[in-house]
Amino acid sequence: MSLALGVNIDHIATLRQARRAGFPDPLSYAFLALACGADYIVVHLRKDRRHIQEEDLARLCKKLRKHIHLECSYTPQMQEAVLKYKPYSVCIVPELPGEVTTTGGLKFTPAVQKRVGEMVEALHKKGIQVSLFVSPEASDIRAAAKLGADIVELCTRDYSEATTKKQAQKLLQDLALSTLLAKELGLKVHAGHGLDYDNVLAVADIGGMECMNIGFSIINRSLEVGFPSAVAEMKELM
């Protein structure tokens, strides 16, 4: 069975923001990604607006709402933006000051659980599906289910950065067991972070896995073969 592919186009906006130019346009590349096999378009609206801007989110949701999967933190300001633009689904992620990219899953402290729970409830009232970005650990998956999430996105950073085959196999087993638990709890399962054309195959083979969210490696590959081919190649792997 073919898995769904969410193509993250943040770095299209990163290139644009480097010159504060009007191009390349994330919306144009969203249409192109979908035409080449992507099932969803993933964008991360960060607090520092380093790439995707609110104007981008507004245009994407206006033209392609049913395909827009937004990543954002759990602040009241981000909740306000989500409710304003109403993407099809949202993945709530941790966001640390100065980080180059997301460093891991949500840390479910009592304060985080309270805030995330409030945001999940508010988004559900508007018909928005909610995913929580979590580490492949049983306690975190159970916390996500308790908070009412529809989806968990398993963080594959550790797996993607494994330096030995033995380490990769152990981390892959953790992902498989986490997927099984999530399915038993009634959650849909996505995966993402650091996945590329070499390491994605083993994760795609995990029973119960439904969607891969991938950006950086596709954009990197597009410098060699072009964006349409890069997207099509990743979809074919799945």
mmCIF file of N, CA and C in Angstrom, residues 142-215:
data_model
loop_
_atom_site.group_PDB
_atom_site.id
_atom_site.type_symbol
_atom_site.label_atom_id
_atom_site.label_comp_id
_atom_site.label_asym_id
_atom_site.label_seq_id
_atom_site.Cartn_x
_atom_site.Cartn_y
_atom_site.Cartn_z
ATOM 1 N N ARG A 142 1.041 7.719 24.898
ATOM 2 C CA ARG A 142 -0.138 7.660 25.777
ATOM 3 C C ARG A 142 -0.594 9.067 26.162
ATOM 4 N N ALA A 143 0.357 9.966 26.388
ATOM 5 C CA ALA A 143 0.013 11.354 26.719
ATOM 6 C C ALA A 143 -0.724 12.006 25.555
ATOM 7 N N ALA A 144 -0.253 11.749 24.323
ATOM 8 C CA ALA A 144 -0.899 12.318 23.138
ATOM 9 C C ALA A 144 -2.335 11.820 23.019
ATOM 10 N N ALA A 145 -2.530 10.534 23.250
ATOM 11 C CA ALA A 145 -3.880 9.980 23.178
ATOM 12 C C ALA A 145 -4.783 10.597 24.248
ATOM 13 N N LYS A 146 -4.261 10.747 25.448
ATOM 14 C CA LYS A 146 -5.028 11.318 26.549
ATOM 15 C C LYS A 146 -5.427 12.764 26.270
ATOM 16 N N LEU A 147 -4.571 13.481 25.522
ATOM 17 C CA LEU A 147 -4.849 14.884 25.200
ATOM 18 C C LEU A 147 -5.814 15.037 24.026
ATOM 19 N N GLY A 148 -6.204 13.909 23.434
ATOM 20 C CA GLY A 148 -7.209 13.959 22.378
ATOM 21 C C GLY A 148 -6.674 14.127 20.972
ATOM 22 N N ALA A 149 -5.387 13.889 20.767
ATOM 23 C CA ALA A 149 -4.814 14.018 19.428
ATOM 24 C C ALA A 149 -5.462 13.014 18.471
ATOM 25 N N ASP A 150 -5.511 13.382 17.209
ATOM 26 C CA ASP A 150 -5.978 12.472 16.167
ATOM 27 C C ASP A 150 -4.815 11.655 15.601
ATOM 28 N N ILE A 151 -3.635 12.279 15.621
ATOM 29 C CA ILE A 151 -2.442 11.735 14.966
ATOM 30 C C ILE A 151 -1.243 11.940 15.878
ATOM 31 N N VAL A 152 -0.303 11.010 15.838
ATOM 32 C CA VAL A 152 1.019 11.279 16.382
ATOM 33 C C VAL A 152 2.015 11.232 15.234
ATOM 34 N N GLU A 153 2.910 12.197 15.198
ATOM 35 C CA GLU A 153 4.021 12.141 14.256
ATOM 36 C C GLU A 153 5.254 11.739 15.049
ATOM 37 N N LEU A 154 5.773 10.577 14.733
ATOM 38 C CA LEU A 154 6.941 10.060 15.447
ATOM 39 C C LEU A 154 8.202 10.750 14.954
ATOM 40 N N CYS A 155 8.972 11.276 15.879
ATOM 41 C CA CYS A 155 10.221 11.954 15.531
ATOM 42 C C CYS A 155 11.266 10.908 15.132
ATOM 43 N N THR A 156 11.776 11.021 13.928
ATOM 44 C CA THR A 156 12.766 10.064 13.415
ATOM 45 C C THR A 156 14.178 10.641 13.422
ATOM 46 N N ARG A 157 14.387 11.693 14.184
ATOM 47 C CA ARG A 157 15.710 12.313 14.200
ATOM 48 C C ARG A 157 16.796 11.344 14.669
ATOM 49 N N ASP A 158 16.579 10.681 15.791
ATOM 50 C CA ASP A 158 17.602 9.766 16.304
ATOM 51 C C ASP A 158 17.885 8.655 15.297
ATOM 52 N N TYR A 159 16.829 8.098 14.722
ATOM 53 C CA TYR A 159 17.005 7.050 13.715
ATOM 54 C C TYR A 159 17.807 7.563 12.528
ATOM 55 N N SER A 160 17.482 8.750 12.044
ATOM 56 C CA SER A 160 18.156 9.284 10.858
ATOM 57 C C SER A 160 19.616 9.625 11.121
ATOM 58 N N GLU A 161 19.963 9.846 12.392
ATOM 59 C CA GLU A 161 21.333 10.207 12.739
ATOM 60 C C GLU A 161 22.126 9.034 13.314
ATOM 61 N N ALA A 162 21.559 7.835 13.267
ATOM 62 C CA ALA A 162 22.258 6.650 13.786
ATOM 63 C C ALA A 162 23.567 6.455 13.034
ATOM 64 N N THR A 163 24.613 6.101 13.759
ATOM 65 C CA THR A 163 25.947 5.968 13.158
ATOM 66 C C THR A 163 26.351 4.524 12.898
ATOM 67 N N THR A 164 25.584 3.575 13.435
ATOM 68 C CA THR A 164 25.881 2.168 13.185
ATOM 69 C C THR A 164 24.606 1.440 12.792
ATOM 70 N N LYS A 165 24.758 0.323 12.114
ATOM 71 C CA LYS A 165 23.607 -0.473 11.691
ATOM 72 C C LYS A 165 22.847 -0.993 12.907
ATOM 73 N N LYS A 166 23.582 -1.407 13.940
ATOM 74 C CA LYS A 166 22.958 -1.924 15.152
ATOM 75 C C LYS A 166 22.111 -0.853 15.834
ATOM 76 N N GLN A 167 22.657 0.351 15.897
ATOM 77 C CA GLN A 167 21.922 1.455 16.506
ATOM 78 C C GLN A 167 20.665 1.773 15.707
ATOM 79 N N ALA A 168 20.799 1.794 14.380
ATOM 80 C CA ALA A 168 19.654 2.090 13.522
ATOM 81 C C ALA A 168 18.553 1.045 13.691
ATOM 82 N N GLN A 169 18.938 -0.229 13.808
ATOM 83 C CA GLN A 169 17.962 -1.299 13.984
ATOM 84 C C GLN A 169 17.220 -1.171 15.303
ATOM 85 N N LYS A 170 17.947 -0.795 16.358
ATOM 86 C CA LYS A 170 17.299 -0.613 17.662
ATOM 87 C C LYS A 170 16.299 0.538 17.607
ATOM 88 N N LEU A 171 16.677 1.634 16.977
ATOM 89 C CA LEU A 171 15.801 2.792 16.888
ATOM 90 C C LEU A 171 14.619 2.523 15.959
ATOM 91 N N LEU A 172 14.846 1.720 14.940
ATOM 92 C CA LEU A 172 13.761 1.328 14.046
ATOM 93 C C LEU A 172 12.747 0.467 14.791
ATOM 94 N N GLN A 173 13.241 -0.396 15.673
ATOM 95 C CA GLN A 173 12.352 -1.216 16.484
ATOM 96 C C GLN A 173 11.506 -0.347 17.414
ATOM 97 N N ASP A 174 12.120 0.689 17.966
ATOM 98 C CA ASP A 174 11.376 1.625 18.819
ATOM 99 C C ASP A 174 10.241 2.282 18.032
ATOM 100 N N LEU A 175 10.520 2.658 16.795
ATOM 101 C CA LEU A 175 9.504 3.278 15.942
ATOM 102 C C LEU A 175 8.373 2.292 15.653
ATOM 103 N N ALA A 176 8.734 1.036 15.392
ATOM 104 C CA ALA A 176 7.724 0.019 15.094
ATOM 105 C C ALA A 176 6.832 -0.246 16.310
ATOM 106 N N LEU A 177 7.430 -0.363 17.487
ATOM 107 C CA LEU A 177 6.654 -0.606 18.700
ATOM 108 C C LEU A 177 5.766 0.589 19.037
ATOM 109 N N SER A 178 6.289 1.781 18.795
ATOM 110 C CA SER A 178 5.510 2.991 19.050
ATOM 111 C C SER A 178 4.326 3.084 18.094
ATOM 112 N N THR A 179 4.541 2.691 16.861
ATOM 113 C CA THR A 179 3.454 2.682 15.877
ATOM 114 C C THR A 179 2.359 1.715 16.313
ATOM 115 N N LEU A 180 2.749 0.536 16.755
ATOM 116 C CA LEU A 180 1.783 -0.463 17.209
ATOM 117 C C LEU A 180 0.967 0.062 18.379
ATOM 118 N N LEU A 181 1.629 0.684 19.348
ATOM 119 C CA LEU A 181 0.917 1.237 20.505
ATOM 120 C C LEU A 181 -0.044 2.343 20.079
ATOM 121 N N ALA A 182 0.427 3.220 19.210
ATOM 122 C CA ALA A 182 -0.413 4.330 18.752
ATOM 123 C C ALA A 182 -1.667 3.818 18.056
ATOM 124 N N LYS A 183 -1.512 2.803 17.227
ATOM 125 C CA LYS A 183 -2.671 2.238 16.531
ATOM 126 C C LYS A 183 -3.637 1.602 17.526
ATOM 127 N N GLU A 184 -3.107 0.942 18.543
ATOM 128 C CA GLU A 184 -3.964 0.331 19.566
ATOM 129 C C GLU A 184 -4.765 1.395 20.322
ATOM 130 N N LEU A 185 -4.197 2.589 20.431
ATOM 131 C CA LEU A 185 -4.864 3.695 21.133
ATOM 132 C C LEU A 185 -5.766 4.508 20.212
ATOM 133 N N GLY A 186 -5.879 4.074 18.953
ATOM 134 C CA GLY A 186 -6.780 4.738 18.010
ATOM 135 C C GLY A 186 -6.197 5.942 17.301
ATOM 136 N N LEU A 187 -4.884 6.064 17.318
ATOM 137 C CA LEU A 187 -4.230 7.200 16.686
ATOM 138 C C LEU A 187 -3.732 6.855 15.286
ATOM 139 N N LYS A 188 -3.774 7.821 14.390
ATOM 140 C CA LYS A 188 -3.096 7.693 13.108
ATOM 141 C C LYS A 188 -1.613 7.947 13.351
ATOM 142 N N VAL A 189 -0.760 7.396 12.480
ATOM 143 C CA VAL A 189 0.678 7.508 12.705
ATOM 144 C C VAL A 189 1.394 8.086 11.495
ATOM 145 N N HIS A 190 2.102 9.171 11.732
ATOM 146 C CA HIS A 190 2.980 9.788 10.739
ATOM 147 C C HIS A 190 4.415 9.701 11.264
ATOM 148 N N ALA A 191 5.369 9.991 10.394
ATOM 149 C CA ALA A 191 6.771 10.025 10.816
ATOM 150 C C ALA A 191 7.478 11.148 10.078
ATOM 151 N N GLY A 192 8.490 11.702 10.716
ATOM 152 C CA GLY A 192 9.232 12.759 10.053
ATOM 153 C C GLY A 192 10.407 13.253 10.869
ATOM 154 N N HIS A 193 11.340 13.825 10.198
ATOM 155 C CA HIS A 193 12.550 14.493 10.662
ATOM 156 C C HIS A 193 13.792 13.703 10.244
ATOM 157 N N GLY A 194 14.520 14.269 9.292
ATOM 158 C CA GLY A 194 15.770 13.688 8.849
ATOM 159 C C GLY A 194 15.625 12.531 7.880
ATOM 160 N N LEU A 195 14.418 12.238 7.424
ATOM 161 C CA LEU A 195 14.232 11.138 6.485
ATOM 162 C C LEU A 195 14.730 11.542 5.101
ATOM 163 N N ASP A 196 15.385 10.581 4.423
ATOM 164 C CA ASP A 196 15.903 10.864 3.083
ATOM 165 C C ASP A 196 15.686 9.659 2.179
ATOM 166 N N TYR A 197 16.279 9.707 0.990
ATOM 167 C CA TYR A 197 16.030 8.674 -0.006
ATOM 168 C C TYR A 197 16.642 7.323 0.369
ATOM 169 N N ASP A 198 17.541 7.286 1.321
ATOM 170 C CA ASP A 198 18.155 6.035 1.750
ATOM 171 C C ASP A 198 17.482 5.451 2.991
ATOM 172 N N ASN A 199 17.214 6.290 3.982
ATOM 173 C CA ASN A 199 16.726 5.737 5.248
ATOM 174 C C ASN A 199 15.204 5.644 5.354
ATOM 175 N N VAL A 200 14.487 6.205 4.375
ATOM 176 C CA VAL A 200 13.025 6.228 4.462
ATOM 177 C C VAL A 200 12.403 4.851 4.248
ATOM 178 N N LEU A 201 13.080 3.982 3.510
ATOM 179 C CA LEU A 201 12.485 2.695 3.133
ATOM 180 C C LEU A 201 12.118 1.833 4.340
ATOM 181 N N ALA A 202 13.026 1.749 5.297
ATOM 182 C CA ALA A 202 12.773 0.910 6.468
ATOM 183 C C ALA A 202 11.607 1.442 7.294
ATOM 184 N N VAL A 203 11.492 2.745 7.397
ATOM 185 C CA VAL A 203 10.384 3.336 8.150
ATOM 186 C C VAL A 203 9.071 3.131 7.392
ATOM 187 N N ALA A 204 9.127 3.252 6.079
ATOM 188 C CA ALA A 204 7.932 3.060 5.257
ATOM 189 C C ALA A 204 7.388 1.636 5.358
ATOM 190 N N ASP A 205 8.252 0.693 5.681
ATOM 191 C CA ASP A 205 7.844 -0.704 5.785
ATOM 192 C C ASP A 205 7.192 -1.054 7.118
ATOM 193 N N ILE A 206 7.172 -0.128 8.055
ATOM 194 C CA ILE A 206 6.565 -0.401 9.359
ATOM 195 C C ILE A 206 5.050 -0.523 9.201
ATOM 196 N N GLY A 207 4.502 -1.624 9.646
ATOM 197 C CA GLY A 207 3.063 -1.821 9.559
ATOM 198 C C GLY A 207 2.306 -0.788 10.378
ATOM 199 N N GLY A 208 1.307 -0.167 9.764
ATOM 200 C CA GLY A 208 0.517 0.845 10.460
ATOM 201 C C GLY A 208 0.960 2.269 10.185
ATOM 202 N N MET A 209 2.154 2.430 9.602
ATOM 203 C CA MET A 209 2.623 3.771 9.245
ATOM 204 C C MET A 209 1.765 4.300 8.096
ATOM 205 N N GLU A 210 1.356 5.575 8.182
ATOM 206 C CA GLU A 210 0.418 6.106 7.198
ATOM 207 C C GLU A 210 0.950 7.267 6.364
ATOM 208 N N CYS A 211 1.889 8.025 6.900
ATOM 209 C CA CYS A 211 2.337 9.211 6.170
ATOM 210 C C CYS A 211 3.750 9.582 6.581
ATOM 211 N N MET A 212 4.540 10.024 5.606
ATOM 212 C CA MET A 212 5.881 10.542 5.856
ATOM 213 C C MET A 212 5.895 12.027 5.514
ATOM 214 N N ASN A 213 6.415 12.841 6.411
ATOM 215 C CA ASN A 213 6.551 14.273 6.162
ATOM 216 C C ASN A 213 8.027 14.595 5.965
ATOM 217 N N ILE A 214 8.370 15.012 4.746
ATOM 218 C CA ILE A 214 9.772 15.148 4.359
ATOM 219 C C ILE A 214 9.970 16.455 3.603
ATOM 220 N N GLY A 215 11.047 17.163 3.936
ATOM 221 C CA GLY A 215 11.307 18.428 3.260
ATOM 222 C C GLY A 215 12.729 18.609 2.803
#
